[in-house]
Amino acid sequence: MHPQLSSHPAHGSATDRRLNSMLRHIDPSIASSSLSSMDSQISASPTSGFHGDSVFAHVAQAPEDSILGVTVAYNKDPSPIKLNLGVGAYRTEEGKPVVLNVVRKAEQLLVNDRSRVKEYLPIVGLADFNKLSAKLIFGADSPAIQENRVTTVQCLSGTGSLRVGAEFLGRHYHERTIYIPQPTWGNHPKIFNLGGLSVKYYRYYDPATRGLHFQGLLEDLGSAPTGAIVLLHACAHNPTGVDPTLEQWAQIRQLMRSKGLLPFFDSAYQGFASGSLDADAQSVRMFVADGGECLVAQSYAKNMGLYGERVGALSIVCKNADVASRVESQLKLVIRPMFSNPPIHGASIVATILKDMNMYDEWTVELKAMADRIISMRHKLFEALRAKDTPGDWSHIIKQIGMFTFTGLNSEQVAFMTKEYHIYMTSDGRISMAGLSSKTVPHLADAIHAAVTRVR
Amino acid sequence: MWRRCLWRRGISSSAAGWWDHVGAAPKDPILGVTEAFLADTSPRKINLGVGAYRDDEGRPVVLQCVRGAETKLAGSQFLESLPNAVNTKLVEESVQLVYGKETDIVQERRFAGIQALSGTGACRLFAEFQRRFYPESPIYLPVPTWSNHHNIWRDAQVPVRTFRYYHPDSKGLYFGALMDDIKSAPDNSFFLLHPCAHNPTGVDPNEEQWREISHEFKVKNHFPFFDMAYQGLASGDIDTDSKAIKIFREDGHLIGCAQSFTKIMGLYGHRVGCLSILSVDENQAIAVRSQLQQIARAMYSSPPVHGSLLVSTILGDSQLKALWEEEVKAMVARIIRMRAKLRESLEKLDSPLNWEHITNQVGMFCFSGLSPEYVDHLARKFHIYMTRDGRISMAGVTTSNVDYLANAIHEVTRFGQEDSSQRRSFNAFIPHISYAN
């Protein structure tokens, strides 16, 4: 995929650096030392269109995003019996995407309100939305909120919140390394790298137990440099579904505070994991309760089904109100050159729901129903594999939490399941339980059984 | 410069916080004006800061075509992120709008297009893309330009250079200097151009000048990047306003273009825009697009659906589109009327200064020539708010406030010396690369 290189003396180092940079994007495995010089055909003198060539002629096709690429492949498959267990997007029993009733209601209210305008939001976003989001994750009675120690800015879903947080840390924080769990959501390292941080991993998942590698986690965080940033999945770890228990969280908190490690929470599944919004926020609240500082990225993509509207928030809990206000002013400087101000529609829907007691209650009921359906799919799949006597211990399917199951299948087995059974999932063996229904569980169980018995 | 803090040893949760060293950032020069305006309690206050259209009662407007699209859409869409469908449709409509439906570019799919978070987002994606593939290259920005352009390319870590554009004495295009700067820039430089309704000056090259610029770009192999935020809002006509781009395309340039639907459709809060980069063939376009998607994926994954559904619904429905074009003409007509009224009122007051530029300049803004001192005076004494470079958003002027505005401007300038104050104003505005935190 990368261009042929021939030995060519007498080309400036600036061009070499440019090529190095370009090649790293095409194929990150190319070490820069392997580049001695350049082919004279490649971008020595970029030309404009009328010479018949583009200045971007050397741009190579970027690899497909591995998660979204699954859906692309699924869509291309002509088979009538196919299953998309790739992207973590909720589906009903009928396999249809869902717009929550309460969301439809909120949208209708907004459309019917002729006094509503489409003016720019402030740089930090919709004020109501920000306050309500903070209350949702930290708790309405959180002292941090009452003491005005929290700054919350509206961002584009979880991704956008993480990116703005990363850019802020890259500029204002003395440690530029973030420790992220092994494994983690595929987009995490890219977000942090492009946001200006370097990434290291801490042990998290133990393939032997298909559970938490707690010892490894404690050791790795214990040996991180003081002040390092640590990414924590607030609940329903993606992709493994393995969460620390509350006791384990307490130990993690203790260790992190004693080493001065800075927590950066990614909360994408509040309410979706256990069905309870408060229960799913316990880890975050534990850290805030000790008076310390942290960052929290919130997403409403899944728990309100607002995937496409990109609704999220970044909160930074600070030592005091004065610091929080200064931090907010700096967050604005990150946001303005990125997108100026955030989109109004999704945040308006969320604010409408969160501030109305009845709508809020309706939401919690619909949310619990989604969480419950996923839990029941877990049990159905587990039962189906047990009934088939599929070799192996499949209890992790019911122990893991949230939208995903880390099956433990290897990439050959996954490829086999895609080819023979038209089942689409990421190659790390992660399946989205939300994509399953009672009707499709048997097909999946068949496929897993076949993969495990026929492919090593 | 990013501030570095002292390394802190946090032994326990009660140790000193991480952010004590973080200084208060200065307010955004444009959006900060609205904040000041909102804080003002005077009933006479006027907001001439941000470029958001107002009707003659000074109220924000939701276009009828937008309401029509909303009604059409209500309750029918799935709210999932749609990496393809909605994005593709929006991109299709956008490129047809700016390049023309029947053009070879569009027919042969020789464009890499991606939906972006309005104009800001489109520029930022391009800046990041430029950095990725031409890491040493600077961007040339006109003097003056929208202040956020400097922030965008700086945050993408692309060095910024400037080229002369506006002449404070003539209050017109500094054409000779502009051509000199194009010629003296190193070959293959990246330039940002406003295709119409230059922000903040309202001064545009005429057709002949555009042709000369395009020709010189060919000679120098420069890359033209257009920031198209006002298509339709300059002259009232969609095609007229994309003439500059047409000229460049006909000359064979493979341009880049950021489009914003913010002002032209009144969708400020929805953040709908598009970035397109032209290519020699479809394969190249696919490659470029894949890179842009990667950049977007690490920034916000995918753009919000609602606004882009509104835009593509309007542009894809012949009735709604016709209605939109009418409403754009009406917005332009009102702004032109306000320009005429303001100039007339100032001249009637026997202002010693020349106010021709108010009606010569094009688009949403008038680059008044008022110095920062006059601007501050207008805010303090008259509760009239504009950016400190003297840029007035004409959309904020109404039949009922135009006389008050004229009187206020006359009051502060009647004894002032035109040339030095206006030149001071202009020079004071030239942005510095080392942007203050």
mmCIF file with all atom_site columns, N, CA and C in Angstrom, chain A residues 269-318:
data_model
loop_
_atom_site.group_PDB
_atom_site.id
_atom_site.type_symbol
_atom_site.label_atom_id
_atom_site.label_alt_id
_atom_site.label_comp_id
_atom_site.label_asym_id
_atom_site.label_entity_id
_atom_site.label_seq_id
_atom_site.pdbx_PDB_ins_code
_atom_site.Cartn_x
_atom_site.Cartn_y
_atom_site.Cartn_z
_atom_site.occupancy
_atom_site.B_iso_or_equiv
_atom_site.pdbx_formal_charge
_atom_site.auth_seq_id
_atom_site.auth_comp_id
_atom_site.auth_asym_id
_atom_site.auth_atom_id
_atom_site.pdbx_PDB_model_num
ATOM 1   N N  . TYR A 1 269 ? -22.655 4.463  29.409 1.00 0.00 ? 269 TYR A N  1
ATOM 2   C CA . TYR A 1 269 ? -23.744 3.499  29.605 1.00 0.00 ? 269 TYR A CA 1
ATOM 3   C C  . TYR A 1 269 ? -24.520 3.693  30.902 1.00 0.00 ? 269 TYR A C  1
ATOM 4   N N  . GLN A 1 270 ? -24.557 4.911  31.409 1.00 0.00 ? 270 GLN A N  1
ATOM 5   C CA . GLN A 1 270 ? -25.236 5.128  32.674 1.00 0.00 ? 270 GLN A CA 1
ATOM 6   C C  . GLN A 1 270 ? -26.714 4.749  32.533 1.00 0.00 ? 270 GLN A C  1
ATOM 7   N N  . GLY A 1 271 ? -27.126 3.802  33.351 1.00 0.00 ? 271 GLY A N  1
ATOM 8   C CA . GLY A 1 271 ? -28.515 3.334  33.296 1.00 0.00 ? 271 GLY A CA 1
ATOM 9   C C  . GLY A 1 271 ? -28.667 2.092  32.442 1.00 0.00 ? 271 GLY A C  1
ATOM 10  N N  . PHE A 1 272 ? -27.729 1.912  31.534 1.00 0.00 ? 272 PHE A N  1
ATOM 11  C CA . PHE A 1 272 ? -27.824 0.811  30.598 1.00 0.00 ? 272 PHE A CA 1
ATOM 12  C C  . PHE A 1 272 ? -27.251 -0.472 31.166 1.00 0.00 ? 272 PHE A C  1
ATOM 13  N N  . ALA A 1 273 ? -26.326 -0.290 32.131 1.00 0.00 ? 273 ALA A N  1
ATOM 14  C CA . ALA A 1 273 ? -25.622 -1.462 32.636 1.00 0.00 ? 273 ALA A CA 1
ATOM 15  C C  . ALA A 1 273 ? -26.545 -2.260 33.550 1.00 0.00 ? 273 ALA A C  1
ATOM 16  N N  . SER A 1 274 ? -26.949 -1.641 34.656 1.00 0.00 ? 274 SER A N  1
ATOM 17  C CA . SER A 1 274 ? -27.761 -2.370 35.623 1.00 0.00 ? 274 SER A CA 1
ATOM 18  C C  . SER A 1 274 ? -29.250 -2.062 35.468 1.00 0.00 ? 274 SER A C  1
ATOM 19  N N  . GLY A 1 275 ? -29.562 -1.007 34.730 1.00 0.00 ? 275 GLY A N  1
ATOM 20  C CA . GLY A 1 275 ? -30.946 -0.564 34.674 1.00 0.00 ? 275 GLY A CA 1
ATOM 21  C C  . GLY A 1 275 ? -31.201 0.581  35.642 1.00 0.00 ? 275 GLY A C  1
ATOM 22  N N  . SER A 1 276 ? -30.228 0.865  36.498 1.00 0.00 ? 276 SER A N  1
ATOM 23  C CA . SER A 1 276 ? -30.392 1.951  37.464 1.00 0.00 ? 276 SER A CA 1
ATOM 24  C C  . SER A 1 276 ? -29.366 3.051  37.204 1.00 0.00 ? 276 SER A C  1
ATOM 25  N N  . LEU A 1 277 ? -29.852 4.263  37.005 1.00 0.00 ? 277 LEU A N  1
ATOM 26  C CA . LEU A 1 277 ? -28.954 5.398  36.737 1.00 0.00 ? 277 LEU A CA 1
ATOM 27  C C  . LEU A 1 277 ? -28.013 5.649  37.915 1.00 0.00 ? 277 LEU A C  1
ATOM 28  N N  . ASP A 1 278 ? -28.537 5.529  39.127 1.00 0.00 ? 278 ASP A N  1
ATOM 29  C CA . ASP A 1 278 ? -27.699 5.814  40.293 1.00 0.00 ? 278 ASP A CA 1
ATOM 30  C C  . ASP A 1 278 ? -26.663 4.725  40.504 1.00 0.00 ? 278 ASP A C  1
ATOM 31  N N  . ALA A 1 279 ? -27.103 3.478  40.388 1.00 0.00 ? 279 ALA A N  1
ATOM 32  C CA . ALA A 1 279 ? -26.160 2.378  40.589 1.00 0.00 ? 279 ALA A CA 1
ATOM 33  C C  . ALA A 1 279 ? -25.008 2.477  39.610 1.00 0.00 ? 279 ALA A C  1
ATOM 34  N N  . ASP A 1 280 ? -25.318 2.834  38.372 1.00 0.00 ? 280 ASP A N  1
ATOM 35  C CA . ASP A 1 280 ? -24.281 2.880  37.343 1.00 0.00 ? 280 ASP A CA 1
ATOM 36  C C  . ASP A 1 280 ? -23.343 4.069  37.494 1.00 0.00 ? 280 ASP A C  1
ATOM 37  N N  . ALA A 1 281 ? -23.686 4.994  38.388 1.00 0.00 ? 281 ALA A N  1
ATOM 38  C CA . ALA A 1 281 ? -22.828 6.164  38.604 1.00 0.00 ? 281 ALA A CA 1
ATOM 39  C C  . ALA A 1 281 ? -21.990 6.029  39.871 1.00 0.00 ? 281 ALA A C  1
ATOM 40  N N  . GLN A 1 282 ? -22.104 4.881  40.552 1.00 0.00 ? 282 GLN A N  1
ATOM 41  C CA . GLN A 1 282 ? -21.425 4.737  41.842 1.00 0.00 ? 282 GLN A CA 1
ATOM 42  C C  . GLN A 1 282 ? -19.921 4.955  41.766 1.00 0.00 ? 282 GLN A C  1
ATOM 43  N N  . SER A 1 283 ? -19.301 4.436  40.744 1.00 0.00 ? 283 SER A N  1
ATOM 44  C CA . SER A 1 283 ? -17.842 4.545  40.672 1.00 0.00 ? 283 SER A CA 1
ATOM 45  C C  . SER A 1 283 ? -17.425 6.017  40.606 1.00 0.00 ? 283 SER A C  1
ATOM 46  N N  . VAL A 1 284 ? -18.107 6.759  39.762 1.00 0.00 ? 284 VAL A N  1
ATOM 47  C CA . VAL A 1 284 ? -17.785 8.190  39.627 1.00 0.00 ? 284 VAL A CA 1
ATOM 48  C C  . VAL A 1 284 ? -18.024 8.920  40.938 1.00 0.00 ? 284 VAL A C  1
ATOM 49  N N  . ARG A 1 285 ? -19.174 8.635  41.546 1.00 0.00 ? 285 ARG A N  1
ATOM 50  C CA . ARG A 1 285 ? -19.536 9.365  42.772 1.00 0.00 ? 285 ARG A CA 1
ATOM 51  C C  . ARG A 1 285 ? -18.592 9.060  43.915 1.00 0.00 ? 285 ARG A C  1
ATOM 52  N N  . MET A 1 286 ? -18.071 7.849  43.926 1.00 0.00 ? 286 MET A N  1
ATOM 53  C CA . MET A 1 286 ? -17.113 7.461  44.951 1.00 0.00 ? 286 MET A CA 1
ATOM 54  C C  . MET A 1 286 ? -15.885 8.368  44.886 1.00 0.00 ? 286 MET A C  1
ATOM 55  N N  . PHE A 1 287 ? -15.424 8.622  43.675 1.00 0.00 ? 287 PHE A N  1
ATOM 56  C CA . PHE A 1 287 ? -14.228 9.453  43.502 1.00 0.00 ? 287 PHE A CA 1
ATOM 57  C C  . PHE A 1 287 ? -14.511 10.907 43.836 1.00 0.00 ? 287 PHE A C  1
ATOM 58  N N  . VAL A 1 288 ? -15.701 11.368 43.483 1.00 0.00 ? 288 VAL A N  1
ATOM 59  C CA . VAL A 1 288 ? -16.030 12.773 43.751 1.00 0.00 ? 288 VAL A CA 1
ATOM 60  C C  . VAL A 1 288 ? -16.243 12.987 45.245 1.00 0.00 ? 288 VAL A C  1
ATOM 61  N N  . ALA A 1 289 ? -16.765 11.941 45.916 1.00 0.00 ? 289 ALA A N  1
ATOM 62  C CA . ALA A 1 289 ? -17.077 12.060 47.347 1.00 0.00 ? 289 ALA A CA 1
ATOM 63  C C  . ALA A 1 289 ? -15.836 12.307 48.187 1.00 0.00 ? 289 ALA A C  1
ATOM 64  N N  . ASP A 1 290 ? -14.672 11.875 47.713 1.00 0.00 ? 290 ASP A N  1
ATOM 65  C CA . ASP A 1 290 ? -13.480 12.073 48.538 1.00 0.00 ? 290 ASP A CA 1
ATOM 66  C C  . ASP A 1 290 ? -12.904 13.479 48.380 1.00 0.00 ? 290 ASP A C  1
ATOM 67  N N  . GLY A 1 291 ? -13.600 14.326 47.609 1.00 0.00 ? 291 GLY A N  1
ATOM 68  C CA . GLY A 1 291 ? -13.179 15.723 47.497 1.00 0.00 ? 291 GLY A CA 1
ATOM 69  C C  . GLY A 1 291 ? -12.148 15.968 46.417 1.00 0.00 ? 291 GLY A C  1
ATOM 70  N N  . GLY A 1 292 ? -11.715 14.906 45.786 1.00 0.00 ? 292 GLY A N  1
ATOM 71  C CA . GLY A 1 292 ? -10.658 15.059 44.794 1.00 0.00 ? 292 GLY A CA 1
ATOM 72  C C  . GLY A 1 292 ? -11.192 15.476 43.433 1.00 0.00 ? 292 GLY A C  1
ATOM 73  N N  . GLU A 1 293 ? -10.282 15.651 42.502 1.00 0.00 ? 293 GLU A N  1
ATOM 74  C CA . GLU A 1 293 ? -10.624 16.143 41.178 1.00 0.00 ? 293 GLU A CA 1
ATOM 75  C C  . GLU A 1 293 ? -10.692 14.995 40.172 1.00 0.00 ? 293 GLU A C  1
ATOM 76  N N  . CYS A 1 294 ? -11.458 15.216 39.121 1.00 0.00 ? 294 CYS A N  1
ATOM 77  C CA . CYS A 1 294 ? -11.539 14.210 38.053 1.00 0.00 ? 294 CYS A CA 1
ATOM 78  C C  . CYS A 1 294 ? -12.197 14.814 36.826 1.00 0.00 ? 294 CYS A C  1
ATOM 79  N N  . LEU A 1 295 ? -12.095 14.095 35.729 1.00 0.00 ? 295 LEU A N  1
ATOM 80  C CA . LEU A 1 295 ? -12.808 14.460 34.509 1.00 0.00 ? 295 LEU A CA 1
ATOM 81  C C  . LEU A 1 295 ? -13.831 13.365 34.222 1.00 0.00 ? 295 LEU A C  1
ATOM 82  N N  . VAL A 1 296 ? -14.963 13.767 33.637 1.00 0.00 ? 296 VAL A N  1
ATOM 83  C CA . VAL A 1 296 ? -15.979 12.776 33.271 1.00 0.00 ? 296 VAL A CA 1
ATOM 84  C C  . VAL A 1 296 ? -16.553 13.116 31.897 1.00 0.00 ? 296 VAL A C  1
ATOM 85  N N  . ALA A 1 297 ? -16.488 12.138 30.990 1.00 0.00 ? 297 ALA A N  1
ATOM 86  C CA . ALA A 1 297 ? -17.119 12.302 29.679 1.00 0.00 ? 297 ALA A CA 1
ATOM 87  C C  . ALA A 1 297 ? -18.428 11.524 29.698 1.00 0.00 ? 297 ALA A C  1
ATOM 88  N N  . GLN A 1 298 ? -19.530 12.214 29.379 1.00 0.00 ? 298 GLN A N  1
ATOM 89  C CA . GLN A 1 298 ? -20.835 11.549 29.369 1.00 0.00 ? 298 GLN A CA 1
ATOM 90  C C  . GLN A 1 298 ? -21.377 11.470 27.957 1.00 0.00 ? 298 GLN A C  1
ATOM 91  N N  . SER A 1 299 ? -22.038 10.370 27.667 1.00 0.00 ? 299 SER A N  1
ATOM 92  C CA . SER A 1 299 ? -22.676 10.226 26.367 1.00 0.00 ? 299 SER A CA 1
ATOM 93  C C  . SER A 1 299 ? -24.141 9.870  26.554 1.00 0.00 ? 299 SER A C  1
ATOM 94  N N  . TYR A 1 300 ? -25.010 10.462 25.710 1.00 0.00 ? 300 TYR A N  1
ATOM 95  C CA . TYR A 1 300 ? -26.429 10.094 25.713 1.00 0.00 ? 300 TYR A CA 1
ATOM 96  C C  . TYR A 1 300 ? -26.780 9.259  24.483 1.00 0.00 ? 300 TYR A C  1
ATOM 97  N N  . ALA A 1 301 ? -25.739 8.813  23.791 1.00 0.00 ? 301 ALA A N  1
ATOM 98  C CA . ALA A 1 301 ? -25.989 8.056  22.560 1.00 0.00 ? 301 ALA A CA 1
ATOM 99  C C  . ALA A 1 301 ? -26.822 6.821  22.848 1.00 0.00 ? 301 ALA A C  1
ATOM 100 N N  . LYS A 1 302 ? -26.414 6.073  23.831 1.00 0.00 ? 302 LYS A N  1
ATOM 101 C CA . LYS A 1 302 ? -27.078 4.803  24.070 1.00 0.00 ? 302 LYS A CA 1
ATOM 102 C C  . LYS A 1 302 ? -28.210 4.904  25.075 1.00 0.00 ? 302 LYS A C  1
ATOM 103 N N  . ASN A 1 303 ? -27.994 5.593  26.172 1.00 0.00 ? 303 ASN A N  1
ATOM 104 C CA . ASN A 1 303 ? -29.047 5.557  27.190 1.00 0.00 ? 303 ASN A CA 1
ATOM 105 C C  . ASN A 1 303 ? -30.254 6.402  26.826 1.00 0.00 ? 303 ASN A C  1
ATOM 106 N N  . MET A 1 304 ? -30.116 7.295  25.844 1.00 0.00 ? 304 MET A N  1
ATOM 107 C CA . MET A 1 304 ? -31.319 7.975  25.351 1.00 0.00 ? 304 MET A CA 1
ATOM 108 C C  . MET A 1 304 ? -31.568 7.656  23.890 1.00 0.00 ? 304 MET A C  1
ATOM 109 N N  . GLY A 1 305 ? -30.766 6.757  23.355 1.00 0.00 ? 305 GLY A N  1
ATOM 110 C CA . GLY A 1 305 ? -30.954 6.393  21.960 1.00 0.00 ? 305 GLY A CA 1
ATOM 111 C C  . GLY A 1 305 ? -30.698 7.549  21.003 1.00 0.00 ? 305 GLY A C  1
ATOM 112 N N  . LEU A 1 306 ? -29.913 8.499  21.427 1.00 0.00 ? 306 LEU A N  1
ATOM 113 C CA . LEU A 1 306 ? -29.695 9.699  20.602 1.00 0.00 ? 306 LEU A CA 1
ATOM 114 C C  . LEU A 1 306 ? -28.402 9.606  19.816 1.00 0.00 ? 306 LEU A C  1
ATOM 115 N N  . TYR A 1 307 ? -28.101 8.432  19.336 1.00 0.00 ? 307 TYR A N  1
ATOM 116 C CA . TYR A 1 307 ? -26.842 8.165  18.652 1.00 0.00 ? 307 TYR A CA 1
ATOM 117 C C  . TYR A 1 307 ? -26.485 9.245  17.650 1.00 0.00 ? 307 TYR A C  1
ATOM 118 N N  . GLY A 1 308 ? -27.432 9.528  16.775 1.00 0.00 ? 308 GLY A N  1
ATOM 119 C CA . GLY A 1 308 ? -27.133 10.396 15.638 1.00 0.00 ? 308 GLY A CA 1
ATOM 120 C C  . GLY A 1 308 ? -27.034 11.860 15.993 1.00 0.00 ? 308 GLY A C  1
ATOM 121 N N  . GLU A 1 309 ? -27.551 12.233 17.140 1.00 0.00 ? 309 GLU A N  1
ATOM 122 C CA . GLU A 1 309 ? -27.563 13.665 17.457 1.00 0.00 ? 309 GLU A CA 1
ATOM 123 C C  . GLU A 1 309 ? -26.331 14.111 18.211 1.00 0.00 ? 309 GLU A C  1
ATOM 124 N N  . ARG A 1 310 ? -25.480 13.155 18.601 1.00 0.00 ? 310 ARG A N  1
ATOM 125 C CA . ARG A 1 310 ? -24.175 13.493 19.179 1.00 0.00 ? 310 ARG A CA 1
ATOM 126 C C  . ARG A 1 310 ? -24.302 14.368 20.427 1.00 0.00 ? 310 ARG A C  1
ATOM 127 N N  . VAL A 1 311 ? -24.917 13.805 21.426 1.00 0.00 ? 311 VAL A N  1
ATOM 128 C CA . VAL A 1 311 ? -25.154 14.564 22.650 1.00 0.00 ? 311 VAL A CA 1
ATOM 129 C C  . VAL A 1 311 ? -24.269 14.035 23.762 1.00 0.00 ? 311 VAL A C  1
ATOM 130 N N  . GLY A 1 312 ? -23.501 14.919 24.325 1.00 0.00 ? 312 GLY A N  1
ATOM 131 C CA . GLY A 1 312 ? -22.636 14.494 25.419 1.00 0.00 ? 312 GLY A CA 1
ATOM 132 C C  . GLY A 1 312 ? -22.183 15.689 26.214 1.00 0.00 ? 312 GLY A C  1
ATOM 133 N N  . ALA A 1 313 ? -21.432 15.415 27.282 1.00 0.00 ? 313 ALA A N  1
ATOM 134 C CA . ALA A 1 313 ? -20.943 16.500 28.133 1.00 0.00 ? 313 ALA A CA 1
ATOM 135 C C  . ALA A 1 313 ? -19.625 16.105 28.755 1.00 0.00 ? 313 ALA A C  1
ATOM 136 N N  . LEU A 1 314 ? -18.754 17.091 28.896 1.00 0.00 ? 314 LEU A N  1
ATOM 137 C CA . LEU A 1 314 ? -17.504 16.888 29.626 1.00 0.00 ? 314 LEU A CA 1
ATOM 138 C C  . LEU A 1 314 ? -17.607 17.682 30.918 1.00 0.00 ? 314 LEU A C  1
ATOM 139 N N  . SER A 1 315 ? -17.404 17.011 32.046 1.00 0.00 ? 315 SER A N  1
ATOM 140 C CA . SER A 1 315 ? -17.366 17.713 33.323 1.00 0.00 ? 315 SER A CA 1
ATOM 141 C C  . SER A 1 315 ? -15.978 17.610 33.909 1.00 0.00 ? 315 SER A C  1
ATOM 142 N N  . ILE A 1 316 ? -15.513 18.696 34.475 1.00 0.00 ? 316 ILE A N  1
ATOM 143 C CA . ILE A 1 316 ? -14.241 18.656 35.213 1.00 0.00 ? 316 ILE A CA 1
ATOM 144 C C  . ILE A 1 316 ? -14.544 19.099 36.640 1.00 0.00 ? 316 ILE A C  1
ATOM 145 N N  . VAL A 1 317 ? -14.293 18.188 37.570 1.00 0.00 ? 317 VAL A N  1
ATOM 146 C CA . VAL A 1 317 ? -14.520 18.489 38.987 1.00 0.00 ? 317 VAL A CA 1
ATOM 147 C C  . VAL A 1 317 ? -13.233 19.066 39.537 1.00 0.00 ? 317 VAL A C  1
ATOM 148 N N  . CYS A 1 318 ? -13.328 20.281 40.040 1.00 0.00 ? 318 CYS A N  1
ATOM 149 C CA . CYS A 1 318 ? -12.129 21.002 40.470 1.00 0.00 ? 318 CYS A CA 1
ATOM 150 C C  . CYS A 1 318 ? -12.139 21.221 41.981 1.00 0.00 ? 318 CYS A C  1
#
